[in-house]
Each structure stands twice: as C-alpha cells, then as structure tokens.
CSV table of C-alpha atoms in Angstrom, one decimal:
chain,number,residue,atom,x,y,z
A,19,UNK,CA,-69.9,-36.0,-163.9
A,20,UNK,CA,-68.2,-32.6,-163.3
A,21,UNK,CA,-69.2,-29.3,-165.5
A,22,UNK,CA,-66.3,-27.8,-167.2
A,23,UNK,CA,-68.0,-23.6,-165.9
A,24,UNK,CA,-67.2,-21.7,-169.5
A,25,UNK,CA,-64.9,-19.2,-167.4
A,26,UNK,CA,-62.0,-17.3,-168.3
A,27,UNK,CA,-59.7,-19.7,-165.9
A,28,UNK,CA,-60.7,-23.3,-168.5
A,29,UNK,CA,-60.9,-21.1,-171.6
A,30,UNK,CA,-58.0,-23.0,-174.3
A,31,UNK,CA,-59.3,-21.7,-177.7
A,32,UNK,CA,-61.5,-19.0,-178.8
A,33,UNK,CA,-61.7,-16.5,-181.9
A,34,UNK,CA,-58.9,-13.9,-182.0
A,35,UNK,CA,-59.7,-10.5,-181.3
A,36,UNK,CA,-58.0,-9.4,-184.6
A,37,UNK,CA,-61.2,-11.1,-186.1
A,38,UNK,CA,-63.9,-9.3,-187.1
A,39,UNK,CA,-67.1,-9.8,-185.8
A,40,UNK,CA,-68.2,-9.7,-189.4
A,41,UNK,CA,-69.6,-12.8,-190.7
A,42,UNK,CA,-67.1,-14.2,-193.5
A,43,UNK,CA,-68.8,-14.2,-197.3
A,44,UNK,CA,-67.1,-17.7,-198.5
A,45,UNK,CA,-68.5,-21.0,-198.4
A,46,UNK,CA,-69.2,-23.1,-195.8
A,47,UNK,CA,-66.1,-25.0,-195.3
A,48,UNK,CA,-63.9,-22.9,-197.2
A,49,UNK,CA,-60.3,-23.2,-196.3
A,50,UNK,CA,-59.5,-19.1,-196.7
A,51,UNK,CA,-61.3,-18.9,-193.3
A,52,UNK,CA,-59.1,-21.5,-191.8
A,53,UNK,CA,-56.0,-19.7,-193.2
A,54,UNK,CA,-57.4,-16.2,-192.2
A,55,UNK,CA,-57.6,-17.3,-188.7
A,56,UNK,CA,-54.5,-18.4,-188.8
A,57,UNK,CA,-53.1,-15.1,-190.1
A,58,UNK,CA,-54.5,-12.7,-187.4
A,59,UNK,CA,-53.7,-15.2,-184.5
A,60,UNK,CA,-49.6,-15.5,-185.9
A,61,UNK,CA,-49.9,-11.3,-186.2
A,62,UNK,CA,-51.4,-11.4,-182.7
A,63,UNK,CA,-49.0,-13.0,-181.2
A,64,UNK,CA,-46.3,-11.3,-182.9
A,65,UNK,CA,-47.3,-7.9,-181.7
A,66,UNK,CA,-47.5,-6.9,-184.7
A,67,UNK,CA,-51.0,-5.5,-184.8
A,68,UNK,CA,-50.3,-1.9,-185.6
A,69,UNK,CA,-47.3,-3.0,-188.2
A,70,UNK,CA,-48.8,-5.6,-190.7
A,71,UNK,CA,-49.7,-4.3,-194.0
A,72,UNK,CA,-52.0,-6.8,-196.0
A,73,UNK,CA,-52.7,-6.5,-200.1
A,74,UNK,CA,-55.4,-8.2,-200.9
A,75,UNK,CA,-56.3,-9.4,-204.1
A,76,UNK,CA,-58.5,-10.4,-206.4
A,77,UNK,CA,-60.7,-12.9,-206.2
A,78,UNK,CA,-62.5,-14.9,-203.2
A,79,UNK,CA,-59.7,-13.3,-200.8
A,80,UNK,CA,-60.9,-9.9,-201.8
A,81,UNK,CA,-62.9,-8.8,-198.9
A,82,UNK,CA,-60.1,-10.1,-196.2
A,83,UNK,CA,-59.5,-6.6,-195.2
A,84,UNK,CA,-63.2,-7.1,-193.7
A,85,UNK,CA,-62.0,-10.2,-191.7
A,86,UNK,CA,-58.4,-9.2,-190.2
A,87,UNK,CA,-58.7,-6.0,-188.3
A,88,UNK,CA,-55.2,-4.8,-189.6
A,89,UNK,CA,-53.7,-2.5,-192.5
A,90,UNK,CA,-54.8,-3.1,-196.0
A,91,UNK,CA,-54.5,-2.0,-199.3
A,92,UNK,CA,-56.1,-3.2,-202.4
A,93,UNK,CA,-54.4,-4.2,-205.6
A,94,UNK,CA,-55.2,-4.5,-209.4
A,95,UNK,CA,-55.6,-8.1,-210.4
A,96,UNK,CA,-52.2,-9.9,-210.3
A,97,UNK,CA,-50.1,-6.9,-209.2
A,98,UNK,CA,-50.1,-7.4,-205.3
A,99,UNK,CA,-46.4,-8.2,-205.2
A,100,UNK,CA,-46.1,-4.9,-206.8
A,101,UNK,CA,-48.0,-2.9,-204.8
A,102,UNK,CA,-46.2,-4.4,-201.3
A,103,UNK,CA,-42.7,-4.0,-203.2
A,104,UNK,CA,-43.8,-0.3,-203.2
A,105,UNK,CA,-45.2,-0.2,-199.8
A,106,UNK,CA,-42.6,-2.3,-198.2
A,107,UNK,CA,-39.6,0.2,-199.8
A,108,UNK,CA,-41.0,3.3,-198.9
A,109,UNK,CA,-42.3,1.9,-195.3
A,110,UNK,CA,-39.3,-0.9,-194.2
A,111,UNK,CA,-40.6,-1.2,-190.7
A,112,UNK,CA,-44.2,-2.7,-191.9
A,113,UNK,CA,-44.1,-6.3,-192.2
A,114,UNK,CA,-46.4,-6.6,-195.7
A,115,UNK,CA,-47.7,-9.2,-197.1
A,116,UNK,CA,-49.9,-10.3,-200.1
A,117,UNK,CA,-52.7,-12.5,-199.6
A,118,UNK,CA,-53.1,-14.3,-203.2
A,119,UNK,CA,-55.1,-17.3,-204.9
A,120,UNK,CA,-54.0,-19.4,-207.6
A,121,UNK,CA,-56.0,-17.2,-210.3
A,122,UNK,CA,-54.3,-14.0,-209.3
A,123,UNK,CA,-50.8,-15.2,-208.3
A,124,UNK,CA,-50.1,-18.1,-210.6
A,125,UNK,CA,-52.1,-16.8,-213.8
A,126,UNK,CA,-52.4,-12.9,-214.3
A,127,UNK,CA,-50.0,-12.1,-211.7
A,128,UNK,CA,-47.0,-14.4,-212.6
A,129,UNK,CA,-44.6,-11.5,-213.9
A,130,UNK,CA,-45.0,-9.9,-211.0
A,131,UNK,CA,-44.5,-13.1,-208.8
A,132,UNK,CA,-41.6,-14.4,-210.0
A,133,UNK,CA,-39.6,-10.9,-210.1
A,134,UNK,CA,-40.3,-10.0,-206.6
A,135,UNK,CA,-38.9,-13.8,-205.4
A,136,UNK,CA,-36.1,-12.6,-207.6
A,137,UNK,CA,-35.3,-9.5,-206.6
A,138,UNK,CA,-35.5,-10.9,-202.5
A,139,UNK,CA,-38.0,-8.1,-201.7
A,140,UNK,CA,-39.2,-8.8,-197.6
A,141,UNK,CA,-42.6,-9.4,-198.4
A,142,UNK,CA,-43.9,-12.4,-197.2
A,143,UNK,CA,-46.6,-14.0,-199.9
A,144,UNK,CA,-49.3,-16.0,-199.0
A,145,UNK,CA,-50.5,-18.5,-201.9
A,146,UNK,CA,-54.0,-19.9,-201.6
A,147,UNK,CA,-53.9,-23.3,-204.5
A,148,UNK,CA,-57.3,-24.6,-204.8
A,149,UNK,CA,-56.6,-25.2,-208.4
A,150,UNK,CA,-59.7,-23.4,-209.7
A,151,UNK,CA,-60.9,-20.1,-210.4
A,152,UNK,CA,-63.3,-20.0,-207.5
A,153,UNK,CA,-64.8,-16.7,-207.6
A,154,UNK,CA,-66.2,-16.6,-210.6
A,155,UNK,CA,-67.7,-19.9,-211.2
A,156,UNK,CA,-65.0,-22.5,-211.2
A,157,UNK,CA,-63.2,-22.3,-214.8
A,158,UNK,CA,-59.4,-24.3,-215.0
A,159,UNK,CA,-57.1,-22.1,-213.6
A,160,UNK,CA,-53.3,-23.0,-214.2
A,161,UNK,CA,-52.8,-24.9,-211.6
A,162,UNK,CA,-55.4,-27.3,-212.3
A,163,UNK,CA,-54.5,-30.9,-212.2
A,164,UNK,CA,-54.3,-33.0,-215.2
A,165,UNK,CA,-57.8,-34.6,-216.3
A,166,UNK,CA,-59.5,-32.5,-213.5
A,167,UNK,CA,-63.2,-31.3,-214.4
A,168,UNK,CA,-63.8,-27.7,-214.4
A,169,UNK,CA,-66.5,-25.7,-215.7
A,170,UNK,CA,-64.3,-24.9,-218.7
A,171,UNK,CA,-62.7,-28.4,-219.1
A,172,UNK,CA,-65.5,-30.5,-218.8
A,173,UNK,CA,-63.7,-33.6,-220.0
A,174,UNK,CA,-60.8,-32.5,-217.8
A,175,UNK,CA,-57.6,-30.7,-218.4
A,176,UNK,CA,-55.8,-31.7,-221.7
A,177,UNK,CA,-52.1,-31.4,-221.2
A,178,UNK,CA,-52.0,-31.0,-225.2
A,179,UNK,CA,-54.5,-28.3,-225.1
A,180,UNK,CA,-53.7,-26.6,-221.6
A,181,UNK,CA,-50.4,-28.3,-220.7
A,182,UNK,CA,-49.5,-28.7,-217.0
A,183,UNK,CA,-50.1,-28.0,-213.6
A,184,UNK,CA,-48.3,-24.9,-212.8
A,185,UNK,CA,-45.7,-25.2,-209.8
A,186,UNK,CA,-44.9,-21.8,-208.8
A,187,UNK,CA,-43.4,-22.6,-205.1
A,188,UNK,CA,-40.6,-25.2,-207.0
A,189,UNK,CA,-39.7,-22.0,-209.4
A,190,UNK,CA,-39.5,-19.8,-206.5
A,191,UNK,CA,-37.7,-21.7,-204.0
A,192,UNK,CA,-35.1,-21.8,-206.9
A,193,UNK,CA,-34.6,-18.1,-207.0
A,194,UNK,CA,-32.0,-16.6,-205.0
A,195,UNK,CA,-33.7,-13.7,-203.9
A,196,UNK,CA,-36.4,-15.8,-201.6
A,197,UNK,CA,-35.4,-16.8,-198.0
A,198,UNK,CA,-38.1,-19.7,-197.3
A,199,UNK,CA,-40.5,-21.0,-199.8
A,200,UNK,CA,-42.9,-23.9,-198.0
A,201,UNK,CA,-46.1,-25.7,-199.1
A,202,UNK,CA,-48.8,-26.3,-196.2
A,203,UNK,CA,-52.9,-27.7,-195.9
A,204,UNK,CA,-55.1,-27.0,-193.3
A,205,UNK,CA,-57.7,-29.8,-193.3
A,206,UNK,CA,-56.8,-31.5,-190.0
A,207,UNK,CA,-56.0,-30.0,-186.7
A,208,UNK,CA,-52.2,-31.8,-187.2
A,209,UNK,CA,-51.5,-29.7,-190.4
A,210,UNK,CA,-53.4,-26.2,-188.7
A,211,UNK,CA,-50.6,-26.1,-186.2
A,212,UNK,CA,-47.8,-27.0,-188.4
A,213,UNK,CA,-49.4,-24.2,-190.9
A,214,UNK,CA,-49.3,-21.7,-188.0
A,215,UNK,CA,-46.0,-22.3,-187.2
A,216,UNK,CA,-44.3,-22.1,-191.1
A,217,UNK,CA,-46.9,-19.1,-191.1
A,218,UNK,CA,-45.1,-17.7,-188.3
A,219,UNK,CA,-41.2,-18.2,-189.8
A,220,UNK,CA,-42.6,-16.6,-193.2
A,221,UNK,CA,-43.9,-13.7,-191.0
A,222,UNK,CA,-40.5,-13.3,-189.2
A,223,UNK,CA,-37.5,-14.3,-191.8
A,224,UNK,CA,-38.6,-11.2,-194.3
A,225,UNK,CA,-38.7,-8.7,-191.4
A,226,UNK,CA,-35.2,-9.8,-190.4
A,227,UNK,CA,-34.3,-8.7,-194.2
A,228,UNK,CA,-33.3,-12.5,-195.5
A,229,UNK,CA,-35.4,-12.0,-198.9
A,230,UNK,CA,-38.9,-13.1,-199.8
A,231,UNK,CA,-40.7,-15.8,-198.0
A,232,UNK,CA,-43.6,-17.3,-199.9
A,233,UNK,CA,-45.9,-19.9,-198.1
A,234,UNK,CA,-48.4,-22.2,-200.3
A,235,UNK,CA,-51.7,-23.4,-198.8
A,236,UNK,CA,-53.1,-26.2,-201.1
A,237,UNK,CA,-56.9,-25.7,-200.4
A,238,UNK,CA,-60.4,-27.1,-201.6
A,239,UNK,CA,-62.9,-25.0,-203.1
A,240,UNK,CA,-65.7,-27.0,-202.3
A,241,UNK,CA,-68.1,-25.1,-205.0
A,242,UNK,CA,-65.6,-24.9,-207.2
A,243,UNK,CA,-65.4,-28.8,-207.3
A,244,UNK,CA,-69.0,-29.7,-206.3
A,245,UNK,CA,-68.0,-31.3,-203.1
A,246,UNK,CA,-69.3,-31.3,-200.0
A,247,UNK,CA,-66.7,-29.6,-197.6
A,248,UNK,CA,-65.6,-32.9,-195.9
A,249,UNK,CA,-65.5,-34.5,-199.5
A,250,UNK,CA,-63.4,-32.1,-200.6
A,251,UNK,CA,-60.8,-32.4,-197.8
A,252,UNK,CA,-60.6,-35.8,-198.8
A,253,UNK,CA,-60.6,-35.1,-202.4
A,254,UNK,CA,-57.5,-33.1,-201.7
A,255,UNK,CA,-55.5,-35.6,-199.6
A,256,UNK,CA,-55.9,-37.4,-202.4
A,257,UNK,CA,-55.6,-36.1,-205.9
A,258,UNK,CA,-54.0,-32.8,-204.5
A,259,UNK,CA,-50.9,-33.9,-202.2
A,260,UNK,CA,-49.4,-35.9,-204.8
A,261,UNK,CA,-49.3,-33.3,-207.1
A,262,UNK,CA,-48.4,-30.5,-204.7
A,263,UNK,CA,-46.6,-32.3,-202.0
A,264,UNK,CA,-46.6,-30.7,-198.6
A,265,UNK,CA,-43.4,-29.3,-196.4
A,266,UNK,CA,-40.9,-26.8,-196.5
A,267,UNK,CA,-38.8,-26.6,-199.9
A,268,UNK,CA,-36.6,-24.0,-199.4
A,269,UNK,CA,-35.3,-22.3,-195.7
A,270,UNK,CA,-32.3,-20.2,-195.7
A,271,UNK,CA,-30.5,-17.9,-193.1
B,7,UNK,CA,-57.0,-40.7,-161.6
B,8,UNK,CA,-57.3,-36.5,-162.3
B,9,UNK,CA,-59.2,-36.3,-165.7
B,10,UNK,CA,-59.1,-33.7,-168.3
B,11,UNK,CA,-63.0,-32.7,-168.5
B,12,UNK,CA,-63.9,-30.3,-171.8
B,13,UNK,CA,-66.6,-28.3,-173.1
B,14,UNK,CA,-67.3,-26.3,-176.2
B,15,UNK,CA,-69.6,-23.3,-177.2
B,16,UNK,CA,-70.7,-22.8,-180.8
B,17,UNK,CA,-71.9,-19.4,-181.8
B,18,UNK,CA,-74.6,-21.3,-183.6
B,19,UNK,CA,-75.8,-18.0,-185.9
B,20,UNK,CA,-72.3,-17.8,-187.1
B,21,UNK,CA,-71.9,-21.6,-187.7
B,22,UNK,CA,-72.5,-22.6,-191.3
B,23,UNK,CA,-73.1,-26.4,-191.0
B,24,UNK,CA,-69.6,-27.3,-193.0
B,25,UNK,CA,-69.5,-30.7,-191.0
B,26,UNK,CA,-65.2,-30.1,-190.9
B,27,UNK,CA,-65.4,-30.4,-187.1
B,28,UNK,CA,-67.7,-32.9,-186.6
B,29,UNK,CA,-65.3,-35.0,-188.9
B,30,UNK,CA,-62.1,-33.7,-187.0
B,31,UNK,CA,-63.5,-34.2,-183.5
B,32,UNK,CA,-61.1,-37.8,-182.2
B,33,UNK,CA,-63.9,-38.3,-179.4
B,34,UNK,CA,-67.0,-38.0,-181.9
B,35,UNK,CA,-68.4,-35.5,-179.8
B,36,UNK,CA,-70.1,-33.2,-182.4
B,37,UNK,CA,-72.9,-33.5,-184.9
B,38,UNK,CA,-74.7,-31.7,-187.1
B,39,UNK,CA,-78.2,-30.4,-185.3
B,40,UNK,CA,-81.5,-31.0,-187.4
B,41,UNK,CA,-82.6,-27.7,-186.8
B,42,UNK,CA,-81.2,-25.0,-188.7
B,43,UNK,CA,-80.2,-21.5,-187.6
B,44,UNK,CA,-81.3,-18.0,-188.9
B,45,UNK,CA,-79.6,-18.6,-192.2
B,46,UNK,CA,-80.9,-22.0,-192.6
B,47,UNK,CA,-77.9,-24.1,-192.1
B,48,UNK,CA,-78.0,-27.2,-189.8
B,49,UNK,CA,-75.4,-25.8,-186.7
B,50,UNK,CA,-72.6,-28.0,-184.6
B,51,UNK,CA,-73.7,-29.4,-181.4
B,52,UNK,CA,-72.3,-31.1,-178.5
B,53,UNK,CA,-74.6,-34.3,-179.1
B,54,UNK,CA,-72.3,-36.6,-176.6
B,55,UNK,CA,-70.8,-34.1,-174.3
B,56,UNK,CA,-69.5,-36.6,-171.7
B,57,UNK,CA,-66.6,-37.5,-174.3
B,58,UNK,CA,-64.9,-33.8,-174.9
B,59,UNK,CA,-61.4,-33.5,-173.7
B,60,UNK,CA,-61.5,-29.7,-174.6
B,61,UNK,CA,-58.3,-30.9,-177.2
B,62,UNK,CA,-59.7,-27.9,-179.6
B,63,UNK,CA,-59.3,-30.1,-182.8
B,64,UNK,CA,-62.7,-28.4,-183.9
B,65,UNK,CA,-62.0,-25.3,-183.1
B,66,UNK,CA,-58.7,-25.2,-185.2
B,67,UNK,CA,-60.1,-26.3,-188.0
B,68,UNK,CA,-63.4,-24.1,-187.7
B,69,UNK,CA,-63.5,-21.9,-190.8
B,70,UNK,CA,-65.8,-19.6,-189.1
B,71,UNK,CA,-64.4,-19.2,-185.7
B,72,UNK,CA,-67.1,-20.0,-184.3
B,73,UNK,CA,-66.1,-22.5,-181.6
B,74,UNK,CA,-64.7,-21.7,-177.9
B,75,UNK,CA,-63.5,-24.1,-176.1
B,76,UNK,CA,-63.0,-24.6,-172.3
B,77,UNK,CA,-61.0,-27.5,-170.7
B,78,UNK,CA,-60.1,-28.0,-167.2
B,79,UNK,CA,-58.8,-31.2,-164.7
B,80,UNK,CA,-61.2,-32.5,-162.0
B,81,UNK,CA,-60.6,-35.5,-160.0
C-alpha cells in the first residue's frame, strides 16, 4: 500500500492561518469552534483580512477576538448591533459583523436586534441558537424549546409560565430593511459546506449595500444539555430542526 | 484502476476528545486513543488507516482545527 508523504503537493484541508494558534476555551465539541472556523476561512478567502470588523458579545463567544486574527471590538451585553451600526456608519468600507448567542441577541439584545434588521444597516449578524444560556450554567433562555430541561426549568419550559420559543430569524426575514435572513447547523460535513457558503452570501450581500443579512446557526451546547457532544448533535437533529427548520428564509437583490 | 489514497494528522495536544469526527468519518477510519494527551483527554487517531480517502469530513467538522489532511491518486 502506497503512503500518502504529508507534503504541501497532497495537502486538501488544514487550519486557516486567520486562526489563532491559541487553544479555544469552549467545550469539547462545541459548535462555536465549528462556526469560527468557518468565519476566518469565508474572510480568508474573501480578502478581507485587513477589512472585517467583528463585535463580540457576551457570553461563550466572548473571547472570539482571541480565535480570529481580525478587527474586534467588544460590546455591552445585547448592544452589538449597536455598536457595528456605529462602526459600520462612520467606517462604510469595513465589512462588520456581530457574532451573537441566543442569550445576548434574542433576550437582552432584542431592541437592538430587531431595529437594525429594520433600519437595513449592512451588518452582517451572526446568531449562535443553542437554546440555553450556556455560559453561565445553562438557565432557559428564550429560545428554549417547549418542555426542555434547563437548570431553571427543571420540569421543562411552561408555555403558561415562560410562553414560547422565540423565532427571531422569521421576525427578521419579515422586515424590510434585511437583504438575506437564513437558518444553518454544522453537525455534519454536508451542512459545514452549505454553512460556509450562506456564510459567504451574508458576508458579501451587506457590503454590496442590499440591507442587513442575518445568518442563524442552531447549535448544541453539550454542557448546557448534559450531552455528550455526539449525543447532542443528535439531540439537535431531532428536537431542534423541527422547531427551527433549516434553509434560507429570506434572499433579496 | 488510479485510487484516491488519504491520510490525516491530528495535533493531538490540541485535540479534546469530542468524538464528532470519529462519528462523521464515512470510512470509519478514526477512533478515540486510550491514552490521553497533556490535558487528559483521549485524542483522534487513525486506528484503520488503509480506509482514508483524505475526503476531509473530519476535518470540517473539527471544532478545534486540529486535523490536516493530505490526499493524493496513486495507481
């Protein structure tokens, strides 16, 4: 049997040099690495290494400006479409984006949210849904599903105490001011590459000034739920999809 | 017939044992190792290297970057 020689010539896949050589602080199996990978290796490819402006969060996603060796700027819980609004107005030829969870975006940051989409500024939001509030030690976050057990529902969420799940990509996509509003997973190689490439169009539409593109990742939090990594993929594909469906629900020109 | 022959290197001190691409591998060509690595997790190995296509399924899905993957066509 042949070797395959680990040269430069066979090389298909490696870790992108807008990486970090820093060792990432979430949990094994955590889908933000995934999804972080995915964002330096579409900014990569782009060329737009010295022109992407990241806000980070808070939450899990709070130390990504260790990870992705581009601009960043830090935000006040909830207020990272706010602070790229600003950024984005006073610097038009950055392409900015936010880099949110479900906890900041969906819950504290929801004001914010909703009037960027509606005013059509050319950010590009990135939406992390693992349905928890992972960071600080699993509690139901609003877009927890219904009868799901979290460490402050533990006989699972009440839709007569805590009502429903809380679909922020359906309100956005039916706002005028955003351009493409899509819901993607990255638990199997298939959705990775169809992630990279919506990644891609939300990257490209808001610098070509067509509004606001917001792309959803529905993720596991593997702590959060008590999984093990694998069990939590699984989990997801099946409690998770039919609540939050995947594929694009809004694309405009 | 030419054959696509892979091969795969783990940075096995980055690795942190999450078992996603041993699950996502089509050729079950990865396992978990039973030793463990300077953090204690139990690193991705090639246990059945004959099988590997190089089709990078584990690497994509790697949360840690930590796999690189080679691939090339021999006869």
């Amino acid at each position: 049997m042949a070797e395959v020689e680990k040269t430069k010539e066979n090389l298909v896949y490696a870790k992108n040099r807008l990486l970090t050589d820093v060792v990432m602080h979430y949990c094994p199996g955590c889908s933000h690495g995934t999804i972080h990978k995915l964002i330096a290796e579409v900014i990569d490819e782009m060329g737009m290494e010295e022109k992407a402006v990241g806000i980070s969060p808070v939450g899990c996603g709070v130390l990504a400006y260790n990870y992705i060796d581009c601009d960043w700027a830090e935000s006040a819980h909830g207020r990272a479409c706010a602070v790229a609004t600003g950024i984005k107005r006073m610097a038009p030829d950055k392409m900015v984006f936010t880099y949110q969870g479900d906890g900041d975006l969906a819950a504290i940051g929801t004001g914010e949210t909703i009037h960027a989409c509606n005013r059509g500024e050319n950010i590009t939001i990135i939406y992390i849904n693992n349905a928890i509030y992972g960071m600080t030690g699993g509690q139901m976050s609003p877009t927890t599903l219904v009868g799901m057990r979290t460490a402050t529902t533990p006989q699972g969420r009440d839709i007569n105490l805590h009502g429903y799940p809380f679909k922020i990509s359906e309100i956005a996509a039916m706002l005028d001011g955003t351009c493409y509003v899509t819901r993607q997973a990255v638990n199997t190689p298939a959705n990775v590459r169809k992630a990279k490439k919506a990644l891609r169009k939300a990257f490209e539409k808001p610098m070509k000034g067509q509004g606001l593109a917001l792309i959803e990742f529905v993720s596991t939090c593997n702590s959060g739920w008590k999984m093990s990594p694998v069990a939590a993929n699984q989990w997801m594909e099946e409690n998770m999809f039919p609540e939050y469906p995947l594929g694009d629900l809004k694309e405009r020109d | 017939m030419a054959k696509v022959k892979g091969t795969i290197e783990v940075d096995r001190e980055r690795c942190k044992g999450c078992d996603v691409c041993v699950v996502a591998c089509p050729f079950k060509v990865l396992s978990l190792a039973p030793k463990v690595n300077g953090k204690g997790y139990h690193y991705s190995f090639m246990a059945n290297p004959d099988a590997c296509t190089g089709c990078a399924s584990c690497a994509l899905v790697c949360p840690d970057s930590c796999i690189t993957v080679y691939r090339k066509v021999v006869e």
